[in-house]
Amino acid sequence: MFRKSKAEEIGEFFTAPLQMNELSVFYLGVSGFIVRSSDQVVLIDPAGMLKDDEINELKGLGLVLFTHDHIDHFSSGKTQDVLKVTGALVLAEPKVAEKLTGKIPADKLLRAEHSKTYSIGGIAVTAIRGIHRGPIMLYLLKMDDATVFHGGDSGYVNLTDYSSQVAIVPVGRMSPTASPENAYKMVADIKPAVAITMHGSEKQKRQFEAKVKESLPQTTVYIMAPYTAKTVILQKKS
Ligand SMILES: [Zn+2]
């Protein structure tokens, strides 16, 4: 059997049928994710990971989010390429927005301010200041019936004001601020049904998973390999 190309994997992710109560997540590696609900698609922190033929598969992409300007999260050149193909809007931490100013159309660029909620093509995004070497914004997304949190590679910040069905959290290296313990504390605040790991060594991912299993039995942990997809069935809120 022939192995599918990465571009084909992304193409399939974009076209696979999705129910209203489903959320599909594609992991690029590091902190890079594509999140898809029945009507919306968001790309988060893709850095320079997407090749040209993969970018061509990003049909229907409406929004790109950047948590901060570190090279494993953000690439100016690749963002320009993504915008050329998709015409998506970019919501970015202000230092990232500054680097994109003049490089992408001004009407496609929004600067994320702490605790503000942005309504973009049917998606509501709340920006939350994180803690890192340099400024970082974390995002809480509401897309169709789904809520998703993305923690960049932040250390722990108090998130008890927020809740989300899915939380994507950084569990450790190469981030100097992320750790299994910090990721666990974020998840304990947010109380998601599903927690997905990013960053971190295999050992740190297992440590995080064990801690969640022990103390937060209502949360299921997914440890995703790069270039794999996962569909989450969302529970109706009672
Ligand atoms: Zn970083």
PDB file of C-alpha atoms and ligand atoms in Angstrom:
ATOM      1  CA  MET A   1       0.000   0.000   0.000  1.00  0.00           C
ATOM      2  CA  PHE A   2       1.172   3.514  -0.780  1.00  0.00           C
ATOM      3  CA  ARG A   3       1.528   5.855   2.132  1.00  0.00           C
ATOM      4  CA  LYS A   4      -0.603   8.954   1.782  1.00  0.00           C
ATOM      5  CA  SER A   5       1.307  12.202   1.347  1.00  0.00           C
ATOM      6  CA  LYS A   6       1.031  14.760   4.109  1.00  0.00           C
ATOM      7  CA  ALA A   7      -0.861  17.054   1.727  1.00  0.00           C
ATOM      8  CA  GLU A   8      -3.372  14.256   1.097  1.00  0.00           C
ATOM      9  CA  GLU A   9      -3.783  13.760   4.845  1.00  0.00           C
ATOM     10  CA  ILE A  10      -4.590  17.469   5.243  1.00  0.00           C
ATOM     11  CA  GLY A  11      -6.915  17.382   2.220  1.00  0.00           C
ATOM     12  CA  GLU A  12      -8.814  14.476   3.763  1.00  0.00           C
ATOM     13  CA  PHE A  13      -9.014  16.247   7.100  1.00  0.00           C
ATOM     14  CA  PHE A  14     -10.684  19.218   5.370  1.00  0.00           C
ATOM     15  CA  THR A  15     -13.224  17.160   3.452  1.00  0.00           C
ATOM     16  CA  ALA A  16     -14.177  14.388   5.894  1.00  0.00           C
ATOM     17  CA  PRO A  17     -17.871  14.718   6.822  1.00  0.00           C
ATOM     18  CA  LEU A  18     -18.394  16.168  10.289  1.00  0.00           C
ATOM     19  CA  GLN A  19     -21.532  16.189  12.442  1.00  0.00           C
ATOM     20  CA  MET A  20     -22.707  19.238  14.411  1.00  0.00           C
ATOM     21  CA  ASN A  21     -21.593  17.570  17.656  1.00  0.00           C
ATOM     22  CA  GLU A  22     -18.113  16.732  16.373  1.00  0.00           C
ATOM     23  CA  LEU A  23     -14.847  18.618  16.425  1.00  0.00           C
ATOM     24  CA  SER A  24     -11.896  17.459  14.379  1.00  0.00           C
ATOM     25  CA  VAL A  25      -8.315  18.281  15.347  1.00  0.00           C
ATOM     26  CA  PHE A  26      -5.201  17.897  13.176  1.00  0.00           C
ATOM     27  CA  TYR A  27      -1.811  18.072  14.876  1.00  0.00           C
ATOM     28  CA  LEU A  28       1.057  19.546  12.849  1.00  0.00           C
ATOM     29  CA  GLY A  29       3.666  19.233  15.608  1.00  0.00           C
ATOM     30  CA  VAL A  30       5.053  21.594  18.327  1.00  0.00           C
ATOM     31  CA  SER A  31       2.031  23.899  18.999  1.00  0.00           C
ATOM     32  CA  GLY A  32       0.576  23.734  15.489  1.00  0.00           C
ATOM     33  CA  PHE A  33      -3.028  22.619  15.097  1.00  0.00           C
ATOM     34  CA  ILE A  34      -5.856  22.814  12.601  1.00  0.00           C
ATOM     35  CA  VAL A  35      -9.229  22.719  14.350  1.00  0.00           C
ATOM     36  CA  ARG A  36     -12.396  22.064  12.393  1.00  0.00           C
ATOM     37  CA  SER A  37     -16.045  22.172  13.434  1.00  0.00           C
ATOM     38  CA  SER A  38     -18.978  21.500  11.095  1.00  0.00           C
ATOM     39  CA  ASP A  39     -18.779  25.003   9.555  1.00  0.00           C
ATOM     40  CA  GLN A  40     -15.494  26.554  10.678  1.00  0.00           C
ATOM     41  CA  VAL A  41     -11.760  25.940  10.343  1.00  0.00           C
ATOM     42  CA  VAL A  42      -8.978  27.573  12.371  1.00  0.00           C
ATOM     43  CA  LEU A  43      -5.202  27.215  12.024  1.00  0.00           C
ATOM     44  CA  ILE A  44      -3.122  27.867  15.157  1.00  0.00           C
ATOM     45  CA  ASP A  45       0.660  28.426  15.428  1.00  0.00           C
ATOM     46  CA  PRO A  46       1.676  26.634  12.214  1.00  0.00           C
ATOM     47  CA  ALA A  47       5.173  28.211  12.257  1.00  0.00           C
ATOM     48  CA  GLY A  48       6.986  27.038   9.091  1.00  0.00           C
ATOM     49  CA  MET A  49       5.692  23.487   9.247  1.00  0.00           C
ATOM     50  CA  LEU A  50       3.341  23.517   6.240  1.00  0.00           C
ATOM     51  CA  LYS A  51       4.842  22.810   2.822  1.00  0.00           C
ATOM     52  CA  ASP A  52       3.458  24.553  -0.282  1.00  0.00           C
ATOM     53  CA  ASP A  53       1.403  21.540  -1.424  1.00  0.00           C
ATOM     54  CA  GLU A  54      -0.052  21.276   2.093  1.00  0.00           C
ATOM     55  CA  ILE A  55      -0.971  24.979   2.146  1.00  0.00           C
ATOM     56  CA  ASN A  56      -2.864  24.391  -1.116  1.00  0.00           C
ATOM     57  CA  GLU A  57      -5.106  21.954   0.803  1.00  0.00           C
ATOM     58  CA  LEU A  58      -6.249  24.547   3.359  1.00  0.00           C
ATOM     59  CA  LYS A  59      -9.589  25.050   1.670  1.00  0.00           C
ATOM     60  CA  GLY A  60     -12.198  26.846   3.691  1.00  0.00           C
ATOM     61  CA  LEU A  61      -9.706  28.147   6.233  1.00  0.00           C
ATOM     62  CA  GLY A  62     -11.230  31.262   7.803  1.00  0.00           C
ATOM     63  CA  LEU A  63      -8.869  32.192  10.601  1.00  0.00           C
ATOM     64  CA  VAL A  64      -5.217  31.913  11.609  1.00  0.00           C
ATOM     65  CA  LEU A  65      -4.169  32.498  15.234  1.00  0.00           C
ATOM     66  CA  PHE A  66      -0.679  33.197  16.574  1.00  0.00           C
ATOM     67  CA  THR A  67       0.144  33.005  20.269  1.00  0.00           C
ATOM     68  CA  HIS A  68       3.604  34.636  20.001  1.00  0.00           C
ATOM     69  CA  ASP A  69       6.497  35.332  17.665  1.00  0.00           C
ATOM     70  CA  HIS A  70       8.887  32.494  18.537  1.00  0.00           C
ATOM     71  CA  ILE A  71      10.120  30.640  15.467  1.00  0.00           C
ATOM     72  CA  ASP A  72       8.513  27.322  16.443  1.00  0.00           C
ATOM     73  CA  HIS A  73       5.105  29.082  16.417  1.00  0.00           C
ATOM     74  CA  PHE A  74       5.276  31.817  13.778  1.00  0.00           C
ATOM     75  CA  SER A  75       6.764  32.339  10.311  1.00  0.00           C
ATOM     76  CA  SER A  76       6.082  35.585   8.464  1.00  0.00           C
ATOM     77  CA  GLY A  77       6.813  34.114   5.010  1.00  0.00           C
ATOM     78  CA  LYS A  78       4.588  31.072   5.491  1.00  0.00           C
ATOM     79  CA  THR A  79       1.770  33.240   6.838  1.00  0.00           C
ATOM     80  CA  GLN A  80       1.907  35.294   3.634  1.00  0.00           C
ATOM     81  CA  ASP A  81       1.713  32.047   1.631  1.00  0.00           C
ATOM     82  CA  VAL A  82      -1.312  30.838   3.639  1.00  0.00           C
ATOM     83  CA  LEU A  83      -3.091  34.180   3.131  1.00  0.00           C
ATOM     84  CA  LYS A  84      -2.481  34.092  -0.625  1.00  0.00           C
ATOM     85  CA  VAL A  85      -4.183  30.699  -0.894  1.00  0.00           C
ATOM     86  CA  THR A  86      -6.984  31.111   1.638  1.00  0.00           C
ATOM     87  CA  GLY A  87      -7.681  34.810   2.235  1.00  0.00           C
ATOM     88  CA  ALA A  88      -8.098  33.902   5.913  1.00  0.00           C
ATOM     89  CA  LEU A  89      -8.068  36.511   8.672  1.00  0.00           C
ATOM     90  CA  VAL A  90      -5.139  36.633  11.115  1.00  0.00           C
ATOM     91  CA  LEU A  91      -5.597  37.327  14.835  1.00  0.00           C
ATOM     92  CA  ALA A  92      -2.208  37.618  16.476  1.00  0.00           C
ATOM     93  CA  GLU A  93      -0.370  38.656  19.613  1.00  0.00           C
ATOM     94  CA  PRO A  94       0.709  42.303  18.963  1.00  0.00           C
ATOM     95  CA  LYS A  95       4.436  41.569  18.379  1.00  0.00           C
ATOM     96  CA  VAL A  96       3.428  39.058  15.685  1.00  0.00           C
ATOM     97  CA  ALA A  97       0.944  41.562  14.241  1.00  0.00           C
ATOM     98  CA  GLU A  98       3.738  44.134  14.047  1.00  0.00           C
ATOM     99  CA  LYS A  99       5.901  41.696  12.057  1.00  0.00           C
ATOM    100  CA  LEU A 100       3.017  41.076   9.639  1.00  0.00           C
ATOM    101  CA  THR A 101       2.173  44.746   9.162  1.00  0.00           C
ATOM    102  CA  GLY A 102       2.746  45.680   5.512  1.00  0.00           C
ATOM    103  CA  LYS A 103       3.248  42.010   4.614  1.00  0.00           C
ATOM    104  CA  ILE A 104      -0.418  40.981   4.526  1.00  0.00           C
ATOM    105  CA  PRO A 105      -3.456  43.159   3.711  1.00  0.00           C
ATOM    106  CA  ALA A 106      -4.273  45.462   6.658  1.00  0.00           C
ATOM    107  CA  ASP A 107      -7.928  44.381   6.602  1.00  0.00           C
ATOM    108  CA  LYS A 108      -6.823  40.773   7.214  1.00  0.00           C
ATOM    109  CA  LEU A 109      -4.871  41.531  10.388  1.00  0.00           C
ATOM    110  CA  LEU A 110      -6.178  41.868  13.940  1.00  0.00           C
ATOM    111  CA  ARG A 111      -4.126  42.468  17.108  1.00  0.00           C
ATOM    112  CA  ALA A 112      -5.168  40.322  20.049  1.00  0.00           C
ATOM    113  CA  GLU A 113      -5.770  42.217  23.294  1.00  0.00           C
ATOM    114  CA  HIS A 114      -6.052  40.514  26.645  1.00  0.00           C
ATOM    115  CA  SER A 115      -9.595  39.506  27.684  1.00  0.00           C
ATOM    116  CA  LYS A 116     -11.154  40.839  24.479  1.00  0.00           C
ATOM    117  CA  THR A 117     -13.467  38.609  22.453  1.00  0.00           C
ATOM    118  CA  TYR A 118     -13.348  38.815  18.666  1.00  0.00           C
ATOM    119  CA  SER A 119     -16.167  37.669  16.426  1.00  0.00           C
ATOM    120  CA  ILE A 120     -14.713  36.457  13.156  1.00  0.00           C
ATOM    121  CA  GLY A 121     -16.828  34.760  10.512  1.00  0.00           C
ATOM    122  CA  GLY A 122     -18.987  32.921  13.023  1.00  0.00           C
ATOM    123  CA  ILE A 123     -16.104  32.101  15.380  1.00  0.00           C
ATOM    124  CA  ALA A 124     -15.793  33.841  18.741  1.00  0.00           C
ATOM    125  CA  VAL A 125     -12.201  34.073  19.992  1.00  0.00           C
ATOM    126  CA  THR A 126     -11.204  35.331  23.422  1.00  0.00           C
ATOM    127  CA  ALA A 127      -7.531  36.293  23.889  1.00  0.00           C
ATOM    128  CA  ILE A 128      -6.009  35.553  27.297  1.00  0.00           C
ATOM    129  CA  ARG A 129      -2.557  36.785  28.364  1.00  0.00           C
ATOM    130  CA  GLY A 130      -0.226  33.904  29.161  1.00  0.00           C
ATOM    131  CA  ILE A 131       3.237  33.766  30.706  1.00  0.00           C
ATOM    132  CA  HIS A 132       6.378  33.052  28.694  1.00  0.00           C
ATOM    133  CA  ARG A 133       9.729  34.520  27.652  1.00  0.00           C
ATOM    134  CA  GLY A 134       8.208  37.559  25.945  1.00  0.00           C
ATOM    135  CA  PRO A 135       4.528  38.299  25.403  1.00  0.00           C
ATOM    136  CA  ILE A 136       2.131  35.463  24.635  1.00  0.00           C
ATOM    137  CA  MET A 137      -1.629  35.234  24.018  1.00  0.00           C
ATOM    138  CA  LEU A 138      -3.694  32.128  24.667  1.00  0.00           C
ATOM    139  CA  TYR A 139      -6.994  31.601  22.904  1.00  0.00           C
ATOM    140  CA  LEU A 140     -10.423  30.325  23.793  1.00  0.00           C
ATOM    141  CA  LEU A 141     -12.447  29.553  20.681  1.00  0.00           C
ATOM    142  CA  LYS A 142     -16.131  29.041  20.238  1.00  0.00           C
ATOM    143  CA  MET A 143     -16.852  27.494  16.852  1.00  0.00           C
ATOM    144  CA  ASP A 144     -20.359  26.211  16.158  1.00  0.00           C
ATOM    145  CA  ASP A 145     -21.249  24.185  19.274  1.00  0.00           C
ATOM    146  CA  ALA A 146     -17.629  23.534  20.252  1.00  0.00           C
ATOM    147  CA  THR A 147     -15.306  25.326  22.652  1.00  0.00           C
ATOM    148  CA  VAL A 148     -11.538  24.880  22.372  1.00  0.00           C
ATOM    149  CA  PHE A 149      -8.676  26.345  24.411  1.00  0.00           C
ATOM    150  CA  HIS A 150      -5.098  26.639  23.028  1.00  0.00           C
ATOM    151  CA  GLY A 151      -2.362  27.363  25.566  1.00  0.00           C
ATOM    152  CA  GLY A 152       0.576  28.278  23.268  1.00  0.00           C
ATOM    153  CA  ASP A 153       3.633  27.188  25.234  1.00  0.00           C
ATOM    154  CA  SER A 154       2.672  29.239  28.260  1.00  0.00           C
ATOM    155  CA  GLY A 155       3.348  28.603  31.911  1.00  0.00           C
ATOM    156  CA  TYR A 156       0.406  28.460  34.278  1.00  0.00           C
ATOM    157  CA  VAL A 157      -1.960  31.405  34.422  1.00  0.00           C
ATOM    158  CA  ASN A 158      -5.244  31.403  36.292  1.00  0.00           C
ATOM    159  CA  LEU A 159      -7.999  30.233  33.951  1.00  0.00           C
ATOM    160  CA  THR A 160     -10.795  29.683  36.462  1.00  0.00           C
ATOM    161  CA  ASP A 161     -12.901  32.345  34.679  1.00  0.00           C
ATOM    162  CA  TYR A 162     -12.970  30.152  31.567  1.00  0.00           C
ATOM    163  CA  SER A 163     -14.307  26.760  30.632  1.00  0.00           C
ATOM    164  CA  SER A 164     -13.906  24.714  27.492  1.00  0.00           C
ATOM    165  CA  GLN A 165     -14.868  21.276  26.165  1.00  0.00           C
ATOM    166  CA  VAL A 166     -11.419  20.736  24.635  1.00  0.00           C
ATOM    167  CA  ALA A 167      -8.114  22.069  26.000  1.00  0.00           C
ATOM    168  CA  ILE A 168      -4.858  21.872  24.046  1.00  0.00           C
ATOM    169  CA  VAL A 169      -2.077  22.394  26.578  1.00  0.00           C
ATOM    170  CA  PRO A 170       1.749  22.578  26.496  1.00  0.00           C
ATOM    171  CA  VAL A 171       3.320  19.948  28.746  1.00  0.00           C
ATOM    172  CA  GLY A 172       7.017  20.859  28.614  1.00  0.00           C
ATOM    173  CA  ARG A 173      10.150  21.156  26.515  1.00  0.00           C
ATOM    174  CA  MET A 174      11.354  22.985  24.466  1.00  0.00           C
ATOM    175  CA  SER A 175       9.315  25.662  26.241  1.00  0.00           C
ATOM    176  CA  PRO A 176      11.030  27.151  29.306  1.00  0.00           C
ATOM    177  CA  THR A 177       7.656  27.945  30.897  1.00  0.00           C
ATOM    178  CA  ALA A 178       5.586  24.847  30.133  1.00  0.00           C
ATOM    179  CA  SER A 179       5.587  21.713  32.300  1.00  0.00           C
ATOM    180  CA  PRO A 180       3.312  18.735  33.059  1.00  0.00           C
ATOM    181  CA  GLU A 181       2.371  20.408  36.350  1.00  0.00           C
ATOM    182  CA  ASN A 182       1.508  23.771  34.719  1.00  0.00           C
ATOM    183  CA  ALA A 183      -0.530  22.029  32.017  1.00  0.00           C
ATOM    184  CA  TYR A 184      -2.346  20.010  34.667  1.00  0.00           C
ATOM    185  CA  LYS A 185      -3.235  23.200  36.593  1.00  0.00           C
ATOM    186  CA  MET A 186      -4.610  24.820  33.411  1.00  0.00           C
ATOM    187  CA  VAL A 187      -6.771  21.770  32.766  1.00  0.00           C
ATOM    188  CA  ALA A 188      -7.936  21.693  36.399  1.00  0.00           C
ATOM    189  CA  ASP A 189      -9.156  25.306  35.922  1.00  0.00           C
ATOM    190  CA  ILE A 190     -10.827  24.767  32.545  1.00  0.00           C
ATOM    191  CA  LYS A 191     -12.287  21.299  33.251  1.00  0.00           C
ATOM    192  CA  PRO A 192     -12.451  20.073  29.638  1.00  0.00           C
ATOM    193  CA  ALA A 193     -13.870  16.716  28.575  1.00  0.00           C
ATOM    194  CA  VAL A 194     -10.767  16.242  26.409  1.00  0.00           C
ATOM    195  CA  ALA A 195      -7.195  17.487  26.954  1.00  0.00           C
ATOM    196  CA  ILE A 196      -4.676  17.258  24.089  1.00  0.00           C
ATOM    197  CA  THR A 197      -0.946  17.576  24.679  1.00  0.00           C
ATOM    198  CA  MET A 198       1.525  19.705  22.701  1.00  0.00           C
ATOM    199  CA  HIS A 199       5.233  20.475  23.194  1.00  0.00           C
ATOM    200  CA  GLY A 200       6.943  18.246  25.775  1.00  0.00           C
ATOM    201  CA  SER A 201       8.977  15.054  25.804  1.00  0.00           C
ATOM    202  CA  GLU A 202       7.313  11.625  25.760  1.00  0.00           C
ATOM    203  CA  LYS A 203       8.011  11.381  29.479  1.00  0.00           C
ATOM    204  CA  GLN A 204       6.384  14.767  30.185  1.00  0.00           C
ATOM    205  CA  LYS A 205       3.310  13.768  28.144  1.00  0.00           C
ATOM    206  CA  ARG A 206       2.971  10.582  30.221  1.00  0.00           C
ATOM    207  CA  GLN A 207       3.458  12.515  33.476  1.00  0.00           C
ATOM    208  CA  PHE A 208       0.689  14.928  32.483  1.00  0.00           C
ATOM    209  CA  GLU A 209      -1.591  12.066  31.468  1.00  0.00           C
ATOM    210  CA  ALA A 210      -1.021  10.214  34.743  1.00  0.00           C
ATOM    211  CA  LYS A 211      -1.739  13.326  36.823  1.00  0.00           C
ATOM    212  CA  VAL A 212      -4.990  14.024  34.946  1.00  0.00           C
ATOM    213  CA  LYS A 213      -6.095  10.375  35.258  1.00  0.00           C
ATOM    214  CA  GLU A 214      -5.447  10.477  38.972  1.00  0.00           C
ATOM    215  CA  SER A 215      -7.074  13.804  39.824  1.00  0.00           C
ATOM    216  CA  LEU A 216      -9.449  14.764  36.991  1.00  0.00           C
ATOM    217  CA  PRO A 217     -11.333  11.595  36.033  1.00  0.00           C
ATOM    218  CA  GLN A 218     -13.843  13.535  33.912  1.00  0.00           C
ATOM    219  CA  THR A 219     -11.061  14.558  31.490  1.00  0.00           C
ATOM    220  CA  THR A 220      -9.684  12.216  28.795  1.00  0.00           C
ATOM    221  CA  VAL A 221      -6.126  12.864  27.600  1.00  0.00           C
ATOM    222  CA  TYR A 222      -5.131  12.457  23.963  1.00  0.00           C
ATOM    223  CA  ILE A 223      -1.443  12.334  23.107  1.00  0.00           C
ATOM    224  CA  MET A 224      -1.380  12.973  19.365  1.00  0.00           C
ATOM    225  CA  ALA A 225       1.479  12.200  16.991  1.00  0.00           C
ATOM    226  CA  PRO A 226       2.352  14.879  14.400  1.00  0.00           C
ATOM    227  CA  TYR A 227       0.329  14.686  11.189  1.00  0.00           C
ATOM    228  CA  THR A 228      -2.500  12.735  12.725  1.00  0.00           C
ATOM    229  CA  ALA A 229      -6.131  13.742  13.179  1.00  0.00           C
ATOM    230  CA  LYS A 230      -8.578  13.067  15.963  1.00  0.00           C
ATOM    231  CA  THR A 231     -12.332  13.587  16.045  1.00  0.00           C
ATOM    232  CA  VAL A 232     -13.864  14.525  19.369  1.00  0.00           C
ATOM    233  CA  ILE A 233     -17.556  13.866  20.035  1.00  0.00           C
ATOM    234  CA  LEU A 234     -18.893  16.801  22.012  1.00  0.00           C
ATOM    235  CA  GLN A 235     -21.275  16.181  24.863  1.00  0.00           C
ATOM    236  CA  LYS A 236     -24.385  18.320  24.953  1.00  0.00           C
ATOM    237  CA  LYS A 237     -24.207  20.766  27.841  1.00  0.00           C
ATOM    238  CA  SER A 238     -26.879  19.933  30.397  1.00  0.00           C
TER     239      SER A 238
HETATM  240 ZN    ZN B   1       7.821  30.135  22.774  1.00  0.00          ZN
END
